[in-house]
Every structure is written in C-alpha cells, then in structure tokens.
Short mmCIF file of N, CA and C and ligand atoms in Angstrom, two decimals:
data_model
loop_
_atom_site.label_atom_id
_atom_site.label_comp_id
_atom_site.label_asym_id
_atom_site.label_seq_id
_atom_site.Cartn_x
_atom_site.Cartn_y
_atom_site.Cartn_z
N MET A 200 211.37 154.77 151.34
CA MET A 200 212.07 155.35 152.09
C MET A 200 213.43 155.07 151.79
N PRO A 201 214.04 156.05 152.17
CA PRO A 201 215.56 155.90 151.18
C PRO A 201 216.21 155.15 152.19
N VAL A 202 217.51 154.46 150.73
CA VAL A 202 218.20 153.43 151.57
C VAL A 202 219.99 154.08 151.78
N SER A 203 220.06 153.67 153.08
CA SER A 203 221.86 154.41 153.26
C SER A 203 222.78 153.00 152.95
N ILE A 204 223.50 153.38 151.79
CA ILE A 204 224.77 152.44 151.70
C ILE A 204 225.94 153.31 151.52
N GLU A 205 226.92 152.35 152.27
CA GLU A 205 228.64 153.33 152.17
C GLU A 205 229.20 152.75 150.82
N VAL A 206 229.53 153.49 149.83
CA VAL A 206 230.64 152.83 148.96
C VAL A 206 231.54 153.83 148.40
N ASN A 207 232.46 153.26 148.64
CA ASN A 207 234.16 153.28 149.14
C ASN A 207 234.55 154.52 150.02
N GLY A 208 233.61 154.45 151.05
CA GLY A 208 233.78 154.46 152.11
C GLY A 208 233.00 155.76 152.13
N GLU A 209 232.33 156.36 151.30
CA GLU A 209 231.29 157.63 151.49
C GLU A 209 229.96 157.05 152.12
N ARG A 210 228.98 157.80 152.84
CA ARG A 210 228.23 157.26 153.09
C ARG A 210 226.80 157.76 152.12
N HIS A 211 225.66 157.16 151.28
CA HIS A 211 225.10 158.14 150.84
C HIS A 211 223.40 157.43 151.06
N VAL A 212 222.96 158.40 151.08
CA VAL A 212 221.64 158.20 151.52
C VAL A 212 220.67 158.76 150.12
N LEU A 213 220.55 157.57 149.44
CA LEU A 213 219.46 157.00 148.51
C LEU A 213 218.04 156.68 148.29
N ASP A 214 217.22 157.89 147.47
CA ASP A 214 216.00 157.91 147.19
C ASP A 214 215.20 157.37 146.02
N VAL A 215 215.64 155.61 146.56
CA VAL A 215 215.50 155.01 145.44
C VAL A 215 214.48 154.00 145.36
N PRO A 216 214.31 153.14 144.84
CA PRO A 216 213.49 151.98 144.90
C PRO A 216 214.22 150.69 145.67
N ARG A 217 214.00 150.28 146.80
CA ARG A 217 214.55 148.80 147.63
C ARG A 217 215.38 148.38 146.21
N ALA A 218 214.16 147.86 145.49
CA ALA A 218 213.92 146.71 144.92
C ALA A 218 215.32 146.92 143.44
N ARG A 219 215.80 148.37 143.37
CA ARG A 219 216.05 149.23 142.20
C ARG A 219 218.01 148.21 142.34
N ARG A 220 218.32 147.67 141.60
CA ARG A 220 219.43 146.80 141.58
C ARG A 220 220.56 147.58 141.55
N LEU A 221 221.93 147.01 142.83
CA LEU A 221 222.62 148.02 142.88
C LEU A 221 223.76 148.43 141.80
N LEU A 222 223.47 147.22 140.97
CA LEU A 222 224.46 147.98 139.81
C LEU A 222 223.75 149.11 138.80
N ALA A 223 222.50 149.19 138.62
CA ALA A 223 221.89 150.69 138.36
C ALA A 223 222.32 151.80 139.49
N VAL A 224 221.81 151.38 140.34
CA VAL A 224 222.82 152.82 141.90
C VAL A 224 223.95 153.13 141.29
N LEU A 225 224.74 152.67 141.30
CA LEU A 225 225.91 152.83 140.96
C LEU A 225 225.98 153.23 139.25
N ARG A 226 226.08 152.66 138.95
CA ARG A 226 226.33 152.82 137.66
C ARG A 226 225.17 154.78 137.25
N GLU A 227 224.36 154.78 137.37
CA GLU A 227 223.39 155.88 136.94
C GLU A 227 223.53 156.93 138.28
N ASP A 228 222.64 156.39 139.45
CA ASP A 228 222.25 157.58 140.30
C ASP A 228 224.12 157.83 141.23
N LEU A 229 225.32 157.16 140.97
CA LEU A 229 226.16 157.59 141.45
C LEU A 229 227.60 157.73 140.42
N ALA A 230 226.77 157.78 139.60
CA ALA A 230 228.11 157.93 138.17
C ALA A 230 229.34 157.35 138.22
N LEU A 231 229.53 155.61 139.57
CA LEU A 231 230.65 154.34 139.47
C LEU A 231 230.55 153.91 138.42
N THR A 232 230.78 154.19 137.12
CA THR A 232 230.73 153.32 135.70
C THR A 232 232.01 152.05 135.58
N GLY A 233 232.52 151.93 137.16
CA GLY A 233 233.74 150.78 136.67
C GLY A 233 233.07 149.65 136.93
N ALA A 234 232.17 149.09 137.30
CA ALA A 234 230.89 147.73 137.11
C ALA A 234 230.25 147.83 135.97
N LYS A 235 230.22 146.45 135.40
CA LYS A 235 229.88 147.03 133.99
C LYS A 235 228.50 145.86 134.08
N HIS A 236 227.67 145.73 132.78
CA HIS A 236 226.47 145.78 132.77
C HIS A 236 226.81 144.60 131.66
N GLY A 237 226.91 143.73 131.79
CA GLY A 237 227.58 142.41 130.40
C GLY A 237 226.11 141.89 130.16
N CYS A 238 226.18 140.57 131.09
CA CYS A 238 224.84 139.59 130.93
C CYS A 238 223.14 139.91 131.33
N GLY A 239 223.74 140.99 133.38
CA GLY A 239 222.22 141.04 133.21
C GLY A 239 221.66 140.00 134.26
N GLU A 240 222.11 138.91 134.49
CA GLU A 240 221.40 137.98 134.81
C GLU A 240 222.49 136.88 135.88
N GLY A 241 223.56 137.95 135.87
CA GLY A 241 223.95 136.93 137.06
C GLY A 241 225.29 135.48 136.71
N ALA A 242 225.42 135.96 135.50
CA ALA A 242 226.54 134.88 134.75
C ALA A 242 227.58 135.44 134.55
N CYS A 243 228.34 136.40 134.46
CA CYS A 243 229.65 136.36 133.85
C CYS A 243 230.45 137.18 134.68
N GLY A 244 230.00 138.11 135.86
CA GLY A 244 230.85 138.48 135.99
C GLY A 244 231.09 140.42 136.71
N ALA A 245 230.78 140.30 135.32
CA ALA A 245 231.47 142.05 135.02
C ALA A 245 231.00 143.11 135.55
N CYS A 246 229.70 142.60 136.48
CA CYS A 246 229.55 144.06 137.74
C CYS A 246 229.82 143.42 138.97
N ALA A 247 230.86 142.60 139.37
CA ALA A 247 231.38 141.87 140.33
C ALA A 247 231.83 143.82 141.08
N VAL A 248 230.83 143.30 143.03
CA VAL A 248 232.12 144.60 143.16
C VAL A 248 231.83 144.13 144.64
N LEU A 249 232.21 144.06 145.57
CA LEU A 249 232.14 144.30 147.47
C LEU A 249 231.75 144.29 148.26
N LEU A 250 231.03 143.49 148.76
CA LEU A 250 230.17 144.26 150.26
C LEU A 250 230.40 143.44 151.16
N ASP A 251 230.42 144.11 152.30
CA ASP A 251 231.32 144.04 153.22
C ASP A 251 232.51 142.97 152.63
N GLY A 252 233.19 143.40 151.57
CA GLY A 252 234.77 142.27 151.17
C GLY A 252 234.36 141.08 150.90
N ARG A 253 232.65 140.65 150.22
CA ARG A 253 232.75 139.21 149.48
C ARG A 253 232.19 140.20 148.71
N ALA A 254 232.44 139.24 147.19
CA ALA A 254 232.40 139.48 145.83
C ALA A 254 231.01 139.34 145.42
N VAL A 255 229.70 140.31 145.32
CA VAL A 255 229.15 139.61 144.51
C VAL A 255 228.19 139.92 143.34
N VAL A 256 227.55 139.69 143.06
CA VAL A 256 227.28 140.50 141.43
C VAL A 256 225.89 141.31 140.87
N SER A 257 226.47 142.80 141.48
CA SER A 257 225.51 143.76 141.33
C SER A 257 224.09 143.75 140.44
N CYS A 258 223.82 142.99 139.82
CA CYS A 258 223.59 143.39 138.57
C CYS A 258 221.85 142.20 139.26
N LEU A 259 221.72 141.85 140.04
CA LEU A 259 221.15 140.78 140.95
C LEU A 259 221.01 141.47 142.22
N LEU A 260 221.41 141.68 142.68
CA LEU A 260 221.33 142.63 144.11
C LEU A 260 220.32 143.29 144.08
N PRO A 261 219.47 143.71 144.97
CA PRO A 261 218.75 144.54 144.82
C PRO A 261 219.15 145.84 146.26
N VAL A 262 219.22 147.18 145.86
CA VAL A 262 219.79 147.93 146.76
C VAL A 262 219.62 148.13 148.34
N GLY A 263 218.27 147.61 148.38
CA GLY A 263 217.81 147.43 149.81
C GLY A 263 218.80 146.27 150.61
N ALA A 264 219.22 145.47 150.09
CA ALA A 264 219.77 144.36 150.62
C ALA A 264 220.74 144.61 150.76
N ALA A 265 221.87 145.98 150.37
CA ALA A 265 222.74 146.55 150.66
C ALA A 265 222.85 147.67 151.95
N GLU A 266 221.51 147.91 152.31
CA GLU A 266 221.62 148.30 153.31
C GLU A 266 222.53 148.88 154.46
N GLY A 267 223.05 150.16 155.09
CA GLY A 267 224.12 149.86 156.21
C GLY A 267 225.22 149.04 155.53
N ARG A 268 225.21 148.63 154.92
CA ARG A 268 226.50 147.63 154.80
C ARG A 268 227.42 148.59 153.66
N SER A 269 228.78 147.90 153.74
CA SER A 269 229.70 148.51 152.74
C SER A 269 229.68 148.06 151.39
N VAL A 270 229.74 148.78 150.31
CA VAL A 270 230.37 148.49 149.05
C VAL A 270 231.54 149.00 148.27
N THR A 271 232.22 148.34 147.63
CA THR A 271 233.44 149.02 147.26
C THR A 271 233.52 148.08 146.00
N THR A 272 233.64 149.75 145.03
CA THR A 272 233.82 149.24 143.73
C THR A 272 235.15 149.18 142.99
N ILE A 273 235.49 148.86 141.49
CA ILE A 273 236.89 148.99 140.96
C ILE A 273 237.27 150.45 141.56
N GLU A 274 236.27 151.46 141.35
CA GLU A 274 237.20 152.85 141.70
C GLU A 274 237.50 153.15 143.15
N GLY A 275 237.14 152.30 144.02
CA GLY A 275 237.62 152.31 145.39
C GLY A 275 238.81 151.29 145.45
N LEU A 276 238.59 150.41 144.38
CA LEU A 276 240.06 150.12 144.86
C LEU A 276 241.18 150.39 144.06
N ALA A 277 240.82 150.73 143.22
CA ALA A 277 241.86 151.90 142.69
C ALA A 277 242.77 152.89 143.39
N ARG A 278 241.92 153.45 144.48
CA ARG A 278 242.24 154.22 144.84
C ARG A 278 243.33 153.78 146.24
N GLU A 279 242.71 152.18 146.91
CA GLU A 279 243.17 151.67 148.10
C GLU A 279 244.66 151.24 148.11
N GLY A 280 245.02 150.33 146.63
CA GLY A 280 246.21 150.03 146.62
C GLY A 280 246.02 149.22 145.21
N ARG A 281 247.51 149.68 144.64
CA ARG A 281 247.58 149.36 143.23
C ARG A 281 248.32 147.87 142.42
N SER A 282 248.57 146.75 144.14
CA SER A 282 249.66 145.80 142.88
C SER A 282 248.81 145.18 142.68
N LEU A 283 247.42 144.42 143.01
CA LEU A 283 246.88 143.65 141.70
C LEU A 283 246.79 144.94 140.30
N LEU A 284 246.10 145.67 140.25
CA LEU A 284 245.97 146.81 139.15
C LEU A 284 247.04 146.46 138.31
N GLU A 285 248.65 146.96 139.02
CA GLU A 285 249.56 146.48 138.50
C GLU A 285 249.81 145.40 138.05
N ALA A 286 249.52 144.13 138.64
CA ALA A 286 249.72 143.19 138.09
C ALA A 286 249.53 142.43 136.94
N PHE A 287 247.64 143.07 136.91
CA PHE A 287 247.05 143.13 135.38
C PHE A 287 248.10 143.53 134.57
N VAL A 288 248.42 144.61 134.72
CA VAL A 288 248.93 145.59 133.34
C VAL A 288 250.22 144.57 133.49
N ALA A 289 250.57 143.94 133.82
CA ALA A 289 252.43 143.79 133.74
C ALA A 289 252.64 142.45 133.23
N GLU A 290 251.14 141.48 133.20
CA GLU A 290 250.91 140.69 132.50
C GLU A 290 249.74 140.47 131.16
N ASP A 291 249.91 141.65 131.38
CA ASP A 291 249.00 141.55 129.32
C ASP A 291 247.61 141.27 130.31
N ALA A 292 246.48 141.34 131.27
CA ALA A 292 245.88 140.08 131.28
C ALA A 292 244.89 141.31 130.92
N LEU A 293 244.53 141.96 129.83
CA LEU A 293 243.16 142.01 129.53
C LEU A 293 243.34 142.09 127.21
N GLN A 294 242.09 142.01 127.21
CA GLN A 294 241.99 142.48 125.35
C GLN A 294 241.62 143.97 125.80
N CYS A 295 240.04 143.39 125.29
CA CYS A 295 239.01 145.03 125.58
C CYS A 295 238.83 145.42 126.62
N GLY A 296 238.95 144.79 127.87
CA GLY A 296 239.19 145.43 128.71
C GLY A 296 237.92 145.33 129.78
N PHE A 297 236.54 144.62 128.88
CA PHE A 297 235.21 145.02 129.67
C PHE A 297 234.97 144.27 131.33
N CYS A 298 235.80 142.93 131.02
CA CYS A 298 235.34 141.89 132.14
C CYS A 298 236.32 142.33 133.44
N THR A 299 237.25 143.04 133.22
CA THR A 299 238.71 143.54 134.00
C THR A 299 238.27 144.09 135.29
N PRO A 300 237.49 144.78 135.45
CA PRO A 300 236.89 145.66 136.76
C PRO A 300 236.52 144.48 137.76
N GLY A 301 235.49 143.54 136.86
CA GLY A 301 234.92 142.36 137.94
C GLY A 301 236.24 141.64 138.16
N GLN A 302 237.27 141.23 136.77
CA GLN A 302 238.42 140.45 137.39
C GLN A 302 238.61 140.39 138.44
N VAL A 303 238.95 141.91 139.00
CA VAL A 303 239.77 142.57 139.38
C VAL A 303 238.80 142.55 141.03
N VAL A 304 238.33 142.98 140.83
CA VAL A 304 237.06 142.62 141.86
C VAL A 304 237.43 141.65 142.76
N SER A 305 236.88 140.51 141.92
CA SER A 305 237.19 139.14 142.55
C SER A 305 238.13 138.77 142.90
N ALA A 306 239.02 138.76 142.28
CA ALA A 306 240.49 138.94 142.54
C ALA A 306 241.00 138.81 143.92
N THR A 307 240.47 140.63 144.41
CA THR A 307 240.67 140.70 145.61
C THR A 307 239.81 140.39 146.57
N ALA A 308 239.14 140.45 146.55
CA ALA A 308 238.09 138.94 147.15
C ALA A 308 238.93 137.44 147.43
N LEU A 309 239.39 137.22 146.65
CA LEU A 309 239.99 135.96 146.49
C LEU A 309 242.05 136.00 147.80
N LEU A 310 242.32 137.27 147.35
CA LEU A 310 243.62 137.40 148.01
C LEU A 310 243.59 137.84 149.45
N ALA A 311 242.09 138.69 149.78
CA ALA A 311 241.62 138.96 150.83
C ALA A 311 241.69 137.69 152.04
N SER A 312 241.47 136.16 151.46
CA SER A 312 241.13 134.69 151.87
C SER A 312 241.85 134.15 152.14
N VAL A 313 242.27 134.26 150.53
CA VAL A 313 243.03 133.46 150.75
C VAL A 313 244.81 134.09 149.77
N PRO A 314 245.88 134.76 150.88
CA PRO A 314 246.94 134.94 150.18
C PRO A 314 247.53 134.90 148.95
N ARG A 315 248.59 133.48 149.25
CA ARG A 315 249.06 132.77 148.18
C ARG A 315 248.36 131.46 147.82
N PRO A 316 247.31 131.79 146.85
CA PRO A 316 246.54 130.75 146.45
C PRO A 316 246.91 130.07 145.57
N THR A 317 246.71 128.52 145.17
CA THR A 317 247.25 128.10 144.08
C THR A 317 246.32 128.20 143.09
N ARG A 318 247.25 127.31 141.67
CA ARG A 318 246.13 127.84 140.52
C ARG A 318 244.84 127.18 140.15
N ASP A 319 245.02 125.70 141.20
CA ASP A 319 242.88 125.48 141.58
C ASP A 319 241.98 126.26 141.78
N GLU A 320 243.13 126.92 143.08
CA GLU A 320 242.10 128.24 143.86
C GLU A 320 242.04 128.99 143.38
N ILE A 321 242.73 129.57 142.27
CA ILE A 321 242.18 130.72 141.65
C ILE A 321 241.14 130.68 140.51
N ARG A 322 241.03 129.26 140.05
CA ARG A 322 240.39 128.71 138.80
C ARG A 322 238.61 129.00 139.93
N VAL A 323 238.94 128.17 140.73
CA VAL A 323 237.64 128.18 141.31
C VAL A 323 236.75 129.22 141.56
N ALA A 324 237.91 130.06 142.56
CA ALA A 324 237.31 131.52 142.93
C ALA A 324 236.65 132.27 142.10
N MET A 325 237.47 132.54 141.20
CA MET A 325 237.40 133.44 139.02
C MET A 325 236.75 132.64 138.05
N ALA A 326 235.96 131.14 139.04
CA ALA A 326 234.59 130.67 137.78
C ALA A 326 233.73 131.45 137.45
N GLY A 327 233.38 132.43 138.13
CA GLY A 327 231.92 133.32 138.05
C GLY A 327 231.89 134.18 137.06
N ASN A 328 233.76 134.74 136.95
CA ASN A 328 234.11 136.11 135.68
C ASN A 328 234.41 135.10 134.81
N LEU A 329 233.00 135.73 133.21
CA LEU A 329 233.99 135.21 132.25
C LEU A 329 234.36 136.26 131.40
N CYS A 330 235.35 135.82 130.65
CA CYS A 330 236.25 136.63 129.47
C CYS A 330 235.86 136.04 127.98
N ARG A 331 235.47 137.28 127.16
CA ARG A 331 235.22 136.81 126.25
C ARG A 331 236.55 136.77 125.58
N CYS A 332 237.32 137.61 125.65
CA CYS A 332 239.12 137.81 125.06
C CYS A 332 239.79 136.21 124.96
N GLY A 333 239.11 135.19 126.25
CA GLY A 333 240.12 134.30 126.88
C GLY A 333 241.38 135.18 127.54
N ALA A 334 241.41 135.74 127.92
CA ALA A 334 242.65 136.45 128.64
C ALA A 334 242.96 135.67 129.76
N TYR A 335 242.15 134.12 130.24
CA TYR A 335 242.66 133.64 131.28
C TYR A 335 243.90 132.92 131.75
N PRO A 336 244.39 132.88 130.81
CA PRO A 336 245.95 132.49 131.45
C PRO A 336 246.74 133.64 132.16
N LYS A 337 246.43 134.70 131.11
CA LYS A 337 247.15 136.05 131.95
C LYS A 337 246.88 136.69 133.28
N ILE A 338 245.42 136.49 132.96
CA ILE A 338 244.77 137.10 134.54
C ILE A 338 245.46 136.04 136.04
N GLU A 339 245.15 134.90 135.34
CA GLU A 339 245.49 133.77 136.42
C GLU A 339 247.40 134.46 136.97
N ARG A 340 247.99 134.53 135.69
CA ARG A 340 249.16 134.97 135.93
C ARG A 340 249.81 136.07 137.04
N ALA A 341 248.17 136.59 136.63
CA ALA A 341 248.10 138.24 137.65
C ALA A 341 248.47 137.79 139.09
N ILE A 342 247.32 137.17 138.99
CA ILE A 342 246.88 136.93 140.01
C ILE A 342 248.02 136.12 141.01
N LEU A 343 248.64 135.52 140.59
CA LEU A 343 249.77 135.03 141.19
C LEU A 343 250.65 135.71 141.35
N ARG A 344 250.99 136.98 140.89
CA ARG A 344 252.04 138.13 140.82
C ARG A 344 251.88 138.30 142.12
N ALA A 345 250.51 139.66 141.74
CA ALA A 345 249.93 140.22 142.85
C ALA A 345 250.29 139.44 144.18
N SER A 346 250.32 138.02 144.23
CA SER A 346 250.62 137.45 145.50
C SER A 346 251.95 136.81 145.73
N GLY A 347 252.20 137.17 144.93
CA GLY A 347 254.24 137.13 145.21
C GLY A 347 254.60 136.08 144.85
N GLN A 348 253.86 135.29 144.07
CA GLN A 348 254.06 134.27 143.71
C GLN A 348 254.41 133.74 142.05
N GLU A 349 255.13 135.06 141.69
CA GLU A 349 255.90 135.63 140.00
C GLU A 349 256.65 134.22 139.65
N GLY A 350 257.02 133.26 140.47
CA GLY A 350 258.05 132.34 140.00
C GLY A 350 256.91 131.25 139.13
N ARG A 351 256.01 131.12 139.87
CA ARG A 351 255.09 130.16 139.43
C ARG A 351 254.03 130.66 138.22
N ALA A 352 254.38 131.88 138.06
CA ALA A 352 253.68 132.52 136.99
C ALA A 352 253.92 131.63 135.35
S1 LIG B 664 226.24 141.77 134.34
FE1 LIG B 664 225.84 140.72 136.82
S2 LIG B 664 226.95 138.86 136.52
FE2 LIG B 664 226.73 139.62 134.22
S1 LIG B 665 239.88 141.38 128.06
FE1 LIG B 665 237.83 141.21 126.87
S2 LIG B 665 236.23 140.17 127.97
FE2 LIG B 665 237.63 140.30 128.60
#
C-alpha cells in the first residue's frame, strides 16, 4: 500500500515498503540530499528532519510512521526563512558542513518552542547533534544570534 507524506509542503504518494527508512526515501526517492547519512544508528543527528515540527532522526524512522504527516527538510527550511542559516554563516558555525543541515533542523525546532534559549537550553536541545569538527561554540553563538541575543554570543 502506498505511503502518503507531505515533504516541504508538497504531497507525495510513494510506492515503497513502509519499513524503508525516511532518510533513504528523502535522499534516494525524492532526491532531497540535504539530510545526511552519518552513523545510521540514531546517534549523530546528521539526518535530522522536522516531523510535524519536531526534530527526529530520519535514519531510524520507517517512512510508514510519517504517513499523513508533515516532513520538513533543510531544503524546505532554506525556502521558508533564512535567519538561522544566515546566523550560521555570520558566526562561521561550520567547518566541513556535514553536520550543518541536522544542526539547523534541531536549532529550528528549539527556537520554535523556546524563542530566546539560554546557553544551557541550547546545549541540552542540541546534544543529539554531533560535530566532528568541533564547531560547538560557534553553533551556540549562531543560535544566540538567530534568537536576537547577539550580545550574549
Ligand atoms: S545518521 Fe541518523 S542519527 Fe546519525
Ligand atoms: S562542521 Fe564538520 S562535522 Fe560539523
């Protein structure tokens, strides 16, 4: 039975196994390669996307679990609003950039629920997003900047 999901505002009816991972569907079936395949085990956050506004790791999520729900990837976020992306650039909050889509997705979910997070709240919310390059202080500053707390950055 086909799976119907909305991705970045567009409805897709997909003839794929329901157990197929959402990350594979996004990258291989829908050519949305922004979400990255890092660990593949739910431990790094590189594959994070928003599911009905909540950040989830798409490498573990069966696409059937997203049936009838709304998925937003980094491509959708790039279309919707640029302030967070611009803050990442302004703070030089990346080196290789592999983790960046997941970082931006998780930061988006954080700012939607906590518009002016403290440093501690940022650290807790972003704990599932690993950065092998160690850009954590700059990522934190980018989130503070995007939340209008530049002076604390
Ligand atoms: S690739 Fe999904 S959490 Fe690492
Ligand atoms: S910028 Fe390289 S892994 Fe984060």
